[in-house]
Short mmCIF file of C-alpha atoms in Angstrom, two decimals:
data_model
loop_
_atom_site.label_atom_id
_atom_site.label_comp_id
_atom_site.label_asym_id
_atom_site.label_seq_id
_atom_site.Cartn_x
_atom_site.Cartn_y
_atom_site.Cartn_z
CA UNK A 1 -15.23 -17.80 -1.21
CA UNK A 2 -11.69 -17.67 -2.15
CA UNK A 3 -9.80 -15.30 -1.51
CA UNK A 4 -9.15 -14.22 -5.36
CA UNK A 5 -12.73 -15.20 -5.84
CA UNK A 6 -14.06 -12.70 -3.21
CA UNK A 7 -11.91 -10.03 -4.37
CA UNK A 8 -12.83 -10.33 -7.71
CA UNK A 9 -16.39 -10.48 -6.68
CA UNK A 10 -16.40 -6.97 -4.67
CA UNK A 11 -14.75 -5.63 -7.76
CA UNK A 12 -18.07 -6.36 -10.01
CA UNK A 13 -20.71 -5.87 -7.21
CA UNK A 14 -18.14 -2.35 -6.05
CA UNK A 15 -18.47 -1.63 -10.15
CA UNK A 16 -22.09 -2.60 -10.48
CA UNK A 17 -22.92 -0.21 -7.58
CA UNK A 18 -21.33 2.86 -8.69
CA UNK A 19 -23.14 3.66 -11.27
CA UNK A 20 -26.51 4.39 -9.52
CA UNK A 21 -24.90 5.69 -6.45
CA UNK A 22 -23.09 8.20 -8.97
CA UNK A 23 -25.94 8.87 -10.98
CA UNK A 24 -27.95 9.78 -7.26
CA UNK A 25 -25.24 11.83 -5.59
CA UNK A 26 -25.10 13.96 -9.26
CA UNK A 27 -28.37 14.79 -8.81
CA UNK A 28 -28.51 15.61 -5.53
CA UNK A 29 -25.60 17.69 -5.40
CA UNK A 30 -27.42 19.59 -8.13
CA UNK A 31 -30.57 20.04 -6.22
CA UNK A 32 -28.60 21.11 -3.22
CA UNK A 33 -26.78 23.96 -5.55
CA UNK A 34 -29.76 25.07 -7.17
CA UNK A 35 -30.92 25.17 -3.29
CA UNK A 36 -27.89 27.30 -2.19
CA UNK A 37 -27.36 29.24 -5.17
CA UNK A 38 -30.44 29.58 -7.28
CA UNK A 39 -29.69 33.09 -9.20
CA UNK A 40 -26.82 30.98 -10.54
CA UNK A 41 -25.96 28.91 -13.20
CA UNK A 42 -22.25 28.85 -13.53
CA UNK A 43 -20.47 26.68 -11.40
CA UNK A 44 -17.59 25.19 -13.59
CA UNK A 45 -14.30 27.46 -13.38
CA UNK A 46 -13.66 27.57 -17.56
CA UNK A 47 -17.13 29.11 -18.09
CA UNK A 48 -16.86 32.58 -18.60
CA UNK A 49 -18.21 35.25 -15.78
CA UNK A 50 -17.76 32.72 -13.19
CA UNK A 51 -17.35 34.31 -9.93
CA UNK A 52 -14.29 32.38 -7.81
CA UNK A 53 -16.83 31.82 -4.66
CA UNK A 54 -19.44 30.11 -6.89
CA UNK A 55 -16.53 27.76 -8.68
CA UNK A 56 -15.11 26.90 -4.93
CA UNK A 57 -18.23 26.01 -3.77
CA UNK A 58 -19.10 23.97 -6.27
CA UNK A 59 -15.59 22.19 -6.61
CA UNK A 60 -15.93 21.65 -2.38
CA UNK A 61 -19.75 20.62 -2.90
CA UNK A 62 -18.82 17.69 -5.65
CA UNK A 63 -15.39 17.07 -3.86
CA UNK A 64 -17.85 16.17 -0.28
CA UNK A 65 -20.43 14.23 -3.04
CA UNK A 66 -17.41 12.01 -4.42
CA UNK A 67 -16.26 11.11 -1.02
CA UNK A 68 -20.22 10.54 -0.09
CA UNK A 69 -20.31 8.33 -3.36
CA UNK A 70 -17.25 6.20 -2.43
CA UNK A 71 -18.14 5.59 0.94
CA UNK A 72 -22.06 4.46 0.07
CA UNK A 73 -20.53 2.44 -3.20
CA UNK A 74 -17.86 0.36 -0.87
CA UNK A 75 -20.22 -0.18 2.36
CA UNK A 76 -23.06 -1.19 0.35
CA UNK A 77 -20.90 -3.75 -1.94
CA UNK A 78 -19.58 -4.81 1.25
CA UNK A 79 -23.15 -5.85 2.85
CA UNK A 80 -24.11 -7.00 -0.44
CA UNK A 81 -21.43 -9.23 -0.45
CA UNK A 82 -22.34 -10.55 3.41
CA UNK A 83 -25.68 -11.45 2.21
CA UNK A 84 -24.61 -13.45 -0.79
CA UNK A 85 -21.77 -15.47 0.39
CA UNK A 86 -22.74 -15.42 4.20
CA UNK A 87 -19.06 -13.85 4.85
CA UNK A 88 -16.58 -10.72 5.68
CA UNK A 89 -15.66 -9.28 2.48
CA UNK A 90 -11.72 -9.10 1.62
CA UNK A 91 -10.50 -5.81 3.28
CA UNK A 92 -9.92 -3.15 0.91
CA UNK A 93 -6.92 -2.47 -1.06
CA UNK A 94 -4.43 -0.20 1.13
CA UNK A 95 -4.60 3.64 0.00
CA UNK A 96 -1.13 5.48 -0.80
CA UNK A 97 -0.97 6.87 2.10
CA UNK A 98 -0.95 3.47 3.83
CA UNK A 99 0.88 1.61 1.97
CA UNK A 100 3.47 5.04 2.29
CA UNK A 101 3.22 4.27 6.29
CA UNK A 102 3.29 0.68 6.13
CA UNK A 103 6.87 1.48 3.79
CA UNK A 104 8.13 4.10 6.24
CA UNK A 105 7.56 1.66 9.51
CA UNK A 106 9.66 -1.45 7.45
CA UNK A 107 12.28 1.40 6.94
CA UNK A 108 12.11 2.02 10.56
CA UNK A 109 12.14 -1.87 11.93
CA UNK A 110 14.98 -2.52 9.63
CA UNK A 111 16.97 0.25 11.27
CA UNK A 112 16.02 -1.17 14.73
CA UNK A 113 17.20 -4.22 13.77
CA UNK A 114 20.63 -3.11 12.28
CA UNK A 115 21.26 -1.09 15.79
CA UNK A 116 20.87 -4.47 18.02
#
């Protein structure tokens, strides 16, 4: 596939994905609350009564299931796309931070390069 073509493609199998994976991890992130804490309720920090342990544990508990979600949703879009076109999948767009390092090391080169 194209390049544009097989970007465009991980887009809508990467969308098409993330809603079951997303609808999975919510649940089990539930279960596993209702497993650690199961006297409580209250996990979201604007209810009232909420105790600051059970509204960090929650908040670290969905902050490890969106990472979870990400990673299944991108790796399985990825294979999914190996088994329908037979090829690699176009590499993922660069994250801030790497596009921030990738800015930082032109910065750097062009200062190399002014010195000789």
């Amino acid at each position: 596939m194209a390049d544009s073509g097989g970007k465009f493609v991980m887009k809508i199998l990467t969308l098409a994905l993330r809603i079951p994976v997303a609808l999975a991890i919510r649940k089990v992130i539930a279960r596993i609350w209702a497993a650690l804490r199961p006297e409580t309720e209250q996990r979201d920090p604007k209810d009232a009564g909420v105790r600051w342990g059970d509204a960090l544990g929650w908040s670290a508990l969905s902050a490890v299931g969106v990472a979870a979600a990400q990673l299944l949703t991108r790796k399985s879009a990825e294979e999914t796309f190996r088994l329908i076109s037979g090829n690699e999948p176009p590499p993922s767009p660069p994250s801030r931070a790497q596009k921030k390092a990738a800015k930082k090391q032109a910065k750097h080169e062009q200062k190399e390069l002014a010195k000789a």
